[in-house]
Coordinates of C-alpha atoms and ligand atoms in Angstrom, one line a residue:
X275 CA -11.4 3.1 18.0
X276 CA -12.1 0.0 15.5
X277 CA -13.0 1.1 12.6
X278 CA -13.8 -1.5 9.8
X279 CA -14.8 -1.0 6.2
X280 CA -16.9 -4.0 4.5
X281 CA -14.4 -6.4 2.6
X282 CA -15.7 -6.4 -0.8
X283 CA -16.5 -8.9 -3.5
X284 CA -13.9 -10.2 -5.6
X285 CA -15.9 -11.3 -8.9
X286 CA -14.1 -7.9 -10.1
X287 CA -11.0 -5.3 -9.7
X288 CA -12.1 -2.7 -7.5
X289 CA -13.5 0.6 -8.1
X290 CA -13.8 4.0 -7.0
X291 CA -17.0 2.9 -5.3
X292 CA -14.5 1.2 -2.8
X293 CA -11.9 3.8 -2.8
X294 CA -14.5 6.4 -1.4
X295 CA -15.1 4.1 1.6
X296 CA -11.1 3.0 1.5
X297 CA -10.6 6.2 1.9
X298 CA -13.6 8.0 4.3
X299 CA -12.1 5.1 6.4
X300 CA -8.9 6.1 6.5
X301 CA -9.7 10.0 7.1
X302 CA -11.0 8.9 10.0
X303 CA -8.4 6.3 11.4
X304 CA -5.7 9.3 10.7
X305 CA -7.7 11.2 12.3
X306 CA -8.4 9.6 15.3
X307 CA -4.4 8.5 15.8
X308 CA -3.4 12.1 15.7
X309 CA -5.5 12.6 18.8
X310 CA -2.9 10.2 20.2
X311 CA -6.0 7.5 20.4
X312 CA -5.0 4.2 20.2
X313 CA -7.0 3.6 16.1
X314 CA -6.9 -0.4 14.2
X315 CA -8.1 0.0 10.6
X316 CA -9.3 -3.2 9.2
X317 CA -10.5 -4.2 6.0
X318 CA -10.2 -7.0 3.2
X319 CA -12.2 -9.1 1.0
X320 CA -14.5 -11.3 1.0
X321 CA -13.3 -14.8 -1.0
X322 CA -15.6 -16.6 -0.1
X323 CA -18.7 -15.2 -2.4
X324 CA -20.9 -17.7 -4.4
X325 CA -20.2 -14.3 -7.3
X326 CA -16.3 -15.5 -7.3
X327 CA -17.0 -18.5 -8.3
X328 CA -19.5 -17.5 -11.3
X329 CA -17.2 -15.0 -12.5
X330 CA -14.5 -17.6 -12.2
X331 CA -16.0 -19.6 -14.5
X332 CA -17.7 -17.0 -16.9
X333 CA -13.2 -16.2 -17.5
X334 CA -12.6 -19.8 -18.0
X335 CA -10.5 -19.3 -14.6
X336 CA -10.0 -21.1 -11.6
X337 CA -12.0 -20.0 -8.6
X338 CA -8.4 -20.2 -6.7
X339 CA -6.5 -17.6 -9.1
X340 CA -9.5 -15.1 -9.6
X341 CA -10.0 -15.1 -6.0
X342 CA -5.9 -14.1 -5.7
X343 CA -5.5 -11.8 -8.5
X344 CA -8.6 -9.5 -7.7
X345 CA -7.8 -9.4 -3.8
X346 CA -4.5 -8.9 -5.0
X347 CA -5.8 -5.9 -6.6
X348 CA -8.1 -4.6 -3.6
X349 CA -5.1 -4.5 -1.2
X350 CA -2.5 -3.3 -4.2
X351 CA -4.7 0.2 -3.3
X352 CA -2.9 0.8 -0.5
X353 CA 0.4 2.2 -2.1
X354 CA -1.6 4.1 -4.9
X355 CA -4.8 5.8 -2.2
X356 CA -2.0 6.2 0.6
X357 CA -4.0 4.3 2.8
X358 CA -2.7 3.2 7.0
X359 CA -4.9 0.5 7.4
X360 CA -3.9 -1.5 9.9
X361 CA -4.5 -5.4 8.4
X362 CA -6.3 -6.9 5.7
X363 CA -7.8 -10.3 6.0
X364 CA -8.5 -12.4 2.7
X365 CA -11.4 -14.9 4.1
X366 CA -10.1 -17.7 2.6
X367 CA -6.5 -17.5 3.6
X368 CA -6.7 -16.5 7.2
X369 CA -5.5 -19.0 9.5
X370 CA -8.4 -18.7 12.5
X371 CA -11.3 -17.5 10.0
X372 CA -12.4 -20.4 9.2
X373 CA -12.5 -21.4 12.7
X374 CA -13.9 -18.1 13.5
X375 CA -16.6 -18.0 11.5
X376 CA -16.8 -22.3 12.9
X377 CA -17.0 -20.6 16.5
X378 CA -20.0 -18.2 15.9
X379 CA -21.6 -21.2 14.5
X380 CA -21.8 -23.1 17.4
X381 CA -22.5 -20.4 20.0
X382 CA -25.5 -19.6 17.8
X383 CA -26.6 -22.9 17.6
X384 CA -29.3 -22.8 19.8
X385 CA -31.1 -20.0 17.3
X386 CA -30.2 -22.7 14.4
X387 CA -32.7 -25.0 12.9
X388 CA -32.8 -27.2 9.4
X389 CA -36.2 -26.6 7.4
X390 CA -36.5 -26.8 3.6
X391 CA -36.4 -23.9 2.0
X392 CA -37.3 -22.7 -1.8
X393 CA -37.4 -18.9 -2.8
X394 CA -36.1 -16.9 -5.1
X395 CA -32.1 -15.5 -5.2
X396 CA -30.2 -13.1 -6.6
X397 CA -26.5 -14.4 -6.8
X398 CA -26.0 -10.0 -7.7
X399 CA -26.6 -9.7 -3.9
X400 CA -26.6 -13.2 -2.4
X401 CA -30.3 -13.3 -1.1
X402 CA -33.7 -14.4 -1.5
X403 CA -36.4 -12.1 -2.5
X404 CA -40.3 -13.4 -2.2
X405 CA -39.9 -12.2 -6.3
X406 CA -38.5 -11.2 -9.4
X407 CA -36.7 -9.0 -10.1
X408 CA -33.9 -8.1 -8.0
X409 CA -35.1 -4.7 -6.3
X410 CA -31.0 -3.3 -6.6
X411 CA -31.6 -3.8 -10.5
X412 CA -29.0 -6.8 -11.3
X413 CA -30.3 -8.0 -14.8
X414 CA -30.1 -11.4 -14.0
X415 CA -33.5 -13.2 -13.1
X416 CA -33.9 -14.3 -10.1
X417 CA -33.4 -18.4 -9.7
X418 CA -35.9 -20.6 -8.0
X419 CA -34.7 -22.4 -5.3
X420 CA -35.7 -25.3 -3.3
X421 CA -33.2 -27.0 -0.9
X422 CA -32.7 -28.0 2.5
X423 CA -31.1 -25.6 4.3
X424 CA -29.9 -23.6 8.3
X425 CA -32.0 -21.1 9.6
X426 CA -31.0 -19.0 12.1
X427 CA -34.0 -17.9 14.5
X428 CA -33.8 -14.4 13.8
X429 CA -37.7 -13.3 14.6
X430 CA -36.3 -13.8 18.0
X431 CA -34.3 -10.6 18.2
X432 CA -36.9 -8.1 17.4
X433 CA -36.8 -6.1 20.7
X434 CA -33.4 -6.4 21.1
X435 CA -32.5 -5.0 18.5
X436 CA -34.8 -2.7 18.2
X437 CA -33.6 -0.6 21.8
X438 CA -30.6 -0.8 20.9
X439 CA -30.6 1.5 18.6
X440 CA -34.0 3.3 19.4
X441 CA -31.5 3.8 22.9
X442 CA -28.4 4.0 21.1
X443 CA -26.6 1.8 22.0
X444 CA -25.3 1.1 18.4
X445 CA -25.9 4.2 16.6
X446 CA -26.8 4.7 12.7
X447 CA -26.0 7.2 10.7
X448 CA -27.0 9.5 8.8
X449 CA -30.5 9.0 11.1
X450 CA -32.3 8.4 7.9
X451 CA -30.6 5.2 7.9
X452 CA -31.5 4.5 11.3
X453 CA -35.0 4.9 11.0
X454 CA -35.3 3.0 8.3
X455 CA -33.4 0.3 9.6
X456 CA -35.5 0.2 12.7
X457 CA -38.9 0.7 10.0
X458 CA -37.9 -2.8 9.0
X459 CA -37.6 -4.2 12.6
X460 CA -40.4 -3.2 13.8
X461 CA -42.5 -4.3 10.8
X462 CA -41.3 -7.3 12.0
X463 CA -38.8 -9.8 11.8
X464 CA -38.6 -13.7 9.5
X465 CA -35.7 -16.0 10.5
X466 CA -33.4 -16.3 8.0
X467 CA -31.6 -19.4 5.6
X468 CA -27.9 -19.4 7.2
X469 CA -26.6 -21.8 4.9
X470 CA -26.8 -23.4 0.9
X471 CA -26.0 -26.2 -0.5
X472 CA -22.4 -27.2 -1.1
X473 CA -23.3 -28.2 -4.8
X474 CA -25.1 -25.1 -5.6
X475 CA -21.4 -23.4 -4.2
X476 CA -20.0 -25.2 -6.3
X477 CA -17.8 -26.7 -3.1
X478 CA -16.3 -22.9 -2.6
X479 CA -16.7 -21.8 1.0
X480 CA -17.1 -22.6 4.8
X481 CA -18.9 -25.8 5.0
X482 CA -21.1 -26.1 8.1
X483 CA -20.1 -27.9 11.7
X484 CA -21.1 -31.6 11.6
X485 CA -23.3 -30.8 8.0
X486 CA -20.6 -31.0 5.0
X487 CA -23.5 -30.7 2.7
X488 CA -23.9 -27.4 3.9
X489 CA -22.0 -24.2 3.4
X490 CA -21.9 -20.7 5.7
X491 CA -24.4 -18.2 3.9
X492 CA -21.4 -15.7 2.6
X493 CA -22.9 -12.9 4.7
X494 CA -22.4 -14.8 8.0
X495 CA -19.3 -15.7 7.1
X496 CA -18.4 -11.9 5.6
X497 CA -19.5 -10.7 8.6
X498 CA -17.9 -12.7 11.1
X499 CA -14.4 -11.2 9.3
X500 CA -14.9 -7.7 12.5
X501 CA -14.5 -10.5 14.8
X502 CA -12.2 -13.2 13.1
X503 CA -9.5 -10.8 12.0
X504 CA -9.1 -10.0 15.4
X505 CA -6.2 -12.8 16.6
X506 CA -4.8 -13.8 19.7
X507 CA -4.9 -10.7 22.0
X508 CA -6.5 -8.3 19.4
X509 CA -9.4 -9.8 20.0
X510 CA -10.2 -8.7 23.6
X511 CA -8.1 -5.9 23.2
X512 CA -10.4 -4.7 20.3
X513 CA -13.2 -6.0 19.9
X514 CA -14.4 -7.1 23.6
X515 CA -12.2 -3.1 25.7
X516 CA -12.6 -1.2 22.7
X517 CA -15.2 1.9 23.8
X518 CA -15.8 2.5 20.2
X519 CA -16.6 0.1 16.8
X520 CA -17.2 1.7 13.9
X521 CA -18.4 -0.5 10.8
X522 CA -18.4 1.7 7.8
X523 CA -20.1 0.3 4.6
X524 CA -22.7 1.8 1.3
X525 CA -26.4 1.6 1.4
X526 CA -26.9 -1.3 -0.3
X527 CA -26.3 -3.7 2.7
X528 CA -27.3 -1.7 6.1
X529 CA -29.5 -4.7 6.6
X530 CA -26.4 -7.8 6.8
X531 CA -24.9 -5.4 9.4
X532 CA -27.5 -3.2 11.2
X533 CA -30.0 -6.5 12.3
X534 CA -27.9 -9.4 10.8
X535 CA -25.0 -9.3 12.5
X536 CA -25.8 -7.8 15.8
X537 CA -28.7 -10.1 15.8
X538 CA -25.7 -12.7 15.2
X539 CA -23.5 -11.4 18.3
X540 CA -26.1 -11.4 20.9
X541 CA -27.7 -15.0 20.5
X542 CA -23.1 -15.9 20.3
X543 CA -23.1 -13.7 23.8
X544 CA -20.4 -12.2 21.9
X545 CA -19.9 -7.7 22.6
X546 CA -21.3 -5.7 20.1
X547 CA -20.5 -2.8 17.3
X548 CA -21.5 0.4 18.9
X549 CA -21.4 2.9 15.0
X550 CA -22.6 2.0 11.8
X551 CA -22.1 4.7 9.2
X552 CA -24.0 4.3 5.7
X553 CA -22.1 6.1 3.0
X554 CA -24.6 6.7 -0.3
X555 CA -23.2 5.9 -3.6
X556 CA -21.2 7.1 -6.4
X557 CA -22.0 7.2 -10.1
X558 CA -20.0 7.5 -13.2
X559 CA -20.8 9.9 -15.9
X560 CA -24.5 9.7 -15.3
X561 CA -23.9 6.1 -14.8
X562 CA -24.1 2.7 -11.8
X563 CA -20.9 2.4 -11.8
X564 CA -20.0 -1.4 -13.9
X565 CA -17.3 -2.7 -16.2
X566 CA -18.1 -0.3 -19.0
X567 CA -17.0 2.2 -17.2
X568 CA -13.4 1.7 -17.1
X569 CA -10.5 3.7 -16.4
X570 CA -12.5 6.5 -15.3
X571 CA -13.4 3.8 -12.6
X572 CA -10.3 2.6 -11.8
X573 CA -9.4 4.5 -8.8
X574 CA -5.1 3.3 -9.9
X575 CA -5.2 4.3 -13.4
X576 CA -6.9 7.8 -11.6
X577 CA -4.5 8.5 -9.6
X578 CA -1.8 7.4 -12.5
X579 CA -3.2 9.9 -14.9
X580 CA -3.7 12.9 -11.8
X581 CA -1.9 11.8 -8.6
X582 CA -3.1 11.1 -5.0
X583 CA -4.0 14.1 -4.1
X584 CA -6.6 15.3 -6.3
X585 CA -8.2 11.0 -6.3
X586 CA -8.3 11.6 -2.8
X587 CA -9.5 15.1 -2.3
X588 CA -12.3 15.3 -5.4
X589 CA -14.2 11.9 -2.9
X590 CA -13.9 13.9 0.6
X591 CA -14.1 17.2 -0.6
X592 CA -17.2 16.5 -3.6
X593 CA -19.0 13.3 -2.0
X594 CA -22.3 14.4 -0.1
X595 CA -22.8 12.3 3.2
X596 CA -26.2 12.4 2.1
X597 CA -27.0 11.2 -1.5
X598 CA -24.9 10.1 -4.6
X599 CA -22.8 11.8 -6.0
X600 CA -21.0 11.7 -9.9
X601 CA -18.0 11.5 -11.1
X602 CA -16.4 13.3 -13.9
X603 CA -12.4 13.6 -14.5
X604 CA -13.6 16.8 -15.5
X605 CA -15.1 17.8 -12.6
X606 CA -11.7 16.0 -10.6
X607 CA -9.8 18.2 -12.6
X608 CA -11.6 21.3 -11.6
X609 CA -11.5 20.3 -8.0
X610 CA -7.9 19.6 -7.8
X611 CA -7.0 22.7 -10.0
X612 CA -9.6 25.4 -8.1
X613 CA -8.3 23.9 -4.7
X614 CA -5.0 22.4 -4.7
X615 CA -3.3 24.2 -7.4
X616 CA -4.7 27.8 -7.2
X617 CA -6.5 27.8 -3.9
X618 CA -3.4 25.8 -1.6
X619 CA -0.8 26.0 -3.9
X620 CA -0.3 29.6 -3.9
X621 CA -1.1 30.5 -1.2
X622 CA 2.2 28.7 0.2
X623 CA 3.6 30.2 -2.6
X624 CA 3.1 33.7 -2.2
X625 CA 3.7 33.4 1.8
X626 CA 7.3 31.7 1.6
X627 CA 8.3 33.9 -1.4
X628 CA 7.4 37.3 0.6
X629 CA 9.1 36.1 3.7
X630 CA 12.3 35.6 1.9
X631 CA 11.4 38.9 -0.1
X632 CA 11.1 40.8 2.4
X633 CA 12.4 38.7 5.5
X634 CA 15.2 36.8 4.1
X635 CA 14.2 34.0 4.9
X636 CA 13.3 34.5 8.4
X637 CA 10.0 33.2 10.2
X638 CA 8.6 36.1 12.2
X639 CA 6.8 35.4 16.0
X640 CA 3.7 33.8 15.1
X641 CA 0.7 35.6 14.6
X642 CA -3.6 35.2 15.5
X643 CA -5.5 32.5 14.1
X644 CA -7.2 33.9 10.8
X645 CA -10.4 31.0 11.5
X646 CA -11.3 27.9 13.5
X647 CA -11.4 24.9 11.5
X648 CA -13.5 22.7 13.3
X649 CA -12.6 19.3 11.4
X650 CA -13.3 17.1 14.5
X651 CA -16.7 18.0 14.7
X652 CA -17.6 17.6 11.6
X653 CA -15.7 13.8 11.6
X654 CA -17.0 13.0 14.5
X655 CA -20.5 13.2 12.3
X656 CA -19.1 11.7 9.3
X657 CA -19.4 14.3 7.2
X658 CA -16.2 14.2 5.1
X659 CA -17.3 17.0 3.0
X660 CA -17.8 19.7 5.5
X661 CA -14.5 18.2 7.4
X662 CA -13.0 19.0 3.8
X663 CA -14.7 22.2 3.4
X664 CA -13.7 23.4 7.0
X665 CA -10.1 22.5 5.9
X666 CA -10.7 24.8 2.6
X667 CA -12.4 27.9 4.6
X668 CA -9.0 28.6 6.1
X669 CA -6.8 28.6 3.2
X670 CA -9.4 31.2 1.5
X671 CA -9.5 33.2 4.7
X672 CA -5.9 33.4 4.6
X673 CA -5.7 34.3 0.9
X674 CA -8.0 36.7 1.8
X675 CA -5.3 38.3 4.3
X676 CA -3.2 38.9 2.2
X677 CA -5.0 40.7 0.2
X678 CA -6.6 42.7 3.0
X679 CA -3.1 43.1 4.6
X680 CA -1.2 43.5 1.4
X681 CA 2.7 42.7 3.2
X682 CA 4.3 44.1 0.2
X683 CA 2.4 47.5 1.1
X684 CA 3.1 47.9 4.7
X685 CA 6.5 48.9 7.1
X686 CA 9.1 46.1 8.4
X687 CA 6.6 45.6 11.2
X688 CA 3.5 45.4 9.2
X689 CA 5.4 43.1 7.7
X690 CA 6.7 40.7 10.3
X691 CA 3.2 41.1 11.8
X692 CA 1.3 40.0 8.9
X693 CA 3.9 37.0 7.8
X694 CA 4.0 35.8 11.1
X695 CA -0.2 34.6 11.0
X696 CA 0.3 33.3 7.3
X697 CA 3.7 31.4 8.6
X698 CA 1.5 29.8 11.3
X699 CA -1.6 29.8 9.1
X700 CA 0.4 27.8 6.4
X701 CA 2.2 25.4 9.3
X702 CA -2.3 24.1 10.7
X703 CA -3.4 23.8 6.9
X704 CA -0.6 21.2 7.6
X705 CA -1.6 19.4 9.8
X706 CA -5.0 20.0 9.0
X707 CA -5.3 18.6 6.0
X708 CA -2.7 15.0 7.4
X709 CA -5.6 12.7 7.4
X710 CA -7.4 14.2 4.2
X711 CA -3.8 14.5 1.9
X712 CA -0.9 12.4 3.4
X713 CA 1.8 13.8 1.3
X714 CA 0.3 17.0 -0.1
X715 CA 0.0 17.9 4.0
X716 CA 3.7 17.0 4.6
X717 CA 5.0 19.1 1.5
X718 CA 2.8 21.9 2.7
X719 CA 5.2 21.4 5.9
X720 CA 8.3 20.7 4.7
X721 CA 7.7 24.5 2.4
X722 CA 6.9 26.4 5.7
X723 CA 9.4 24.1 8.3
X724 CA 11.6 25.6 10.7
X725 CA 13.1 29.6 11.8
X726 CA 14.4 30.2 8.2
X727 CA 12.4 28.6 4.8
X728 CA 13.6 26.8 2.0
X729 CA 13.1 28.3 -1.2
X730 CA 9.5 28.3 -2.9
X731 CA 8.5 25.4 -5.1
X732 CA 5.4 25.0 -6.0
X733 CA 3.7 22.3 -4.1
X734 CA 1.0 21.0 -6.6
X735 CA 1.1 21.1 -10.9
X736 CA -2.0 22.8 -13.1
X737 CA -3.8 19.6 -14.1
X738 CA -5.8 19.1 -17.4
X739 CA -8.2 16.0 -17.9
X740 CA -6.6 13.4 -18.9
X741 CA -9.1 10.8 -20.6
X742 CA -9.0 7.3 -18.7
X743 CA -12.1 6.3 -18.7
X744 CA -11.0 6.6 -23.7
Ligands
LIG267 ZN1 -29.7 -8.5 -7.0

């Protein structure tokens, strides 16, 4: 599976919404690797956005400096969030990205033409709108732009795109998003402007081949990363031969990925992605994430305060497949304490303690399976919450089993049977949890490893709200 996240603008440091998408992708990557499937997990940053230029001007620092600093913060999420991406592309740095963008530009040359253009531009969205204000809620007034641009004949691909999606060759999940894309396509596609004046872009970005007064539209540039990130043999391996090419993204950028990108690829004669999964947004304390969200929206500050398990677990277990989710530190603490400290931590601790008390630490033969754990099925549907909940059902079932069988009241044979089943359940949990909470899963695995168990140690601390938002 070739699995990508979107590459965010680097006009600011990463926030919890970026962490959500990265953690979701990480779960898929780890899950498929665990099943023995080859996986390439690709992420990176969109360095060439005009938004980056404006943010640097506002901060009074050179663009290069701001872009390098923020891009490093994105790449730096790898450690704190325990991410397993295989490749991180920065579009202003990766050798080959510019050449790749130029190659796609030239391959689509038969669909490119020049035209005078006037329209209202939202820098926040990096796109034109017929009228203001920005439908996505950006407050800066739209700019009236009048310039000479390159256009791409998107209109030519209306029927092909519609067939692609209706026929299932491009799967879009959830289905409401698929229907939204189809409605947009079938209402009629206009050609799109795919360049900007180099002057307006302050010279930042990739010049249009053969027309240095224009730079390539940043979305064209950014979308190309899914291909340009694959250098040498990797291109054939992951873009031409791979059966599953999956793009993860937030709901705000679906049109770029499900309409513009496949049309560009069709025009260039390139293979297409096969799946698109669209997540909704996070709010923090009931508000859209912004600079004023402070530390509560900073994934690294949250990991410092609560640990990576609690942060990943909240993102996976609380965020629904459809609909926005609201983050608060209280919710993170409540979820971690209930599930990790009380649920899983207690279970493993009780089981290991009983094995020591009654069986001198010796593990009896594995007993029955307590519950099915349908993680595969839930992750096939990109339903991370259902998958995490499925793992949780086994914790709950095992805790109920302890109460029901009461091994401390059993004769030796009964203790062996019950604890055999319970150790087996803990080992299954360690395996099933691995994609979700890799470090916690390793601790659980170590606690129940071997023929004679190590002494019980607490696996999770109980958390208290740290108020990192302050
Ligand atoms: Zn906007």
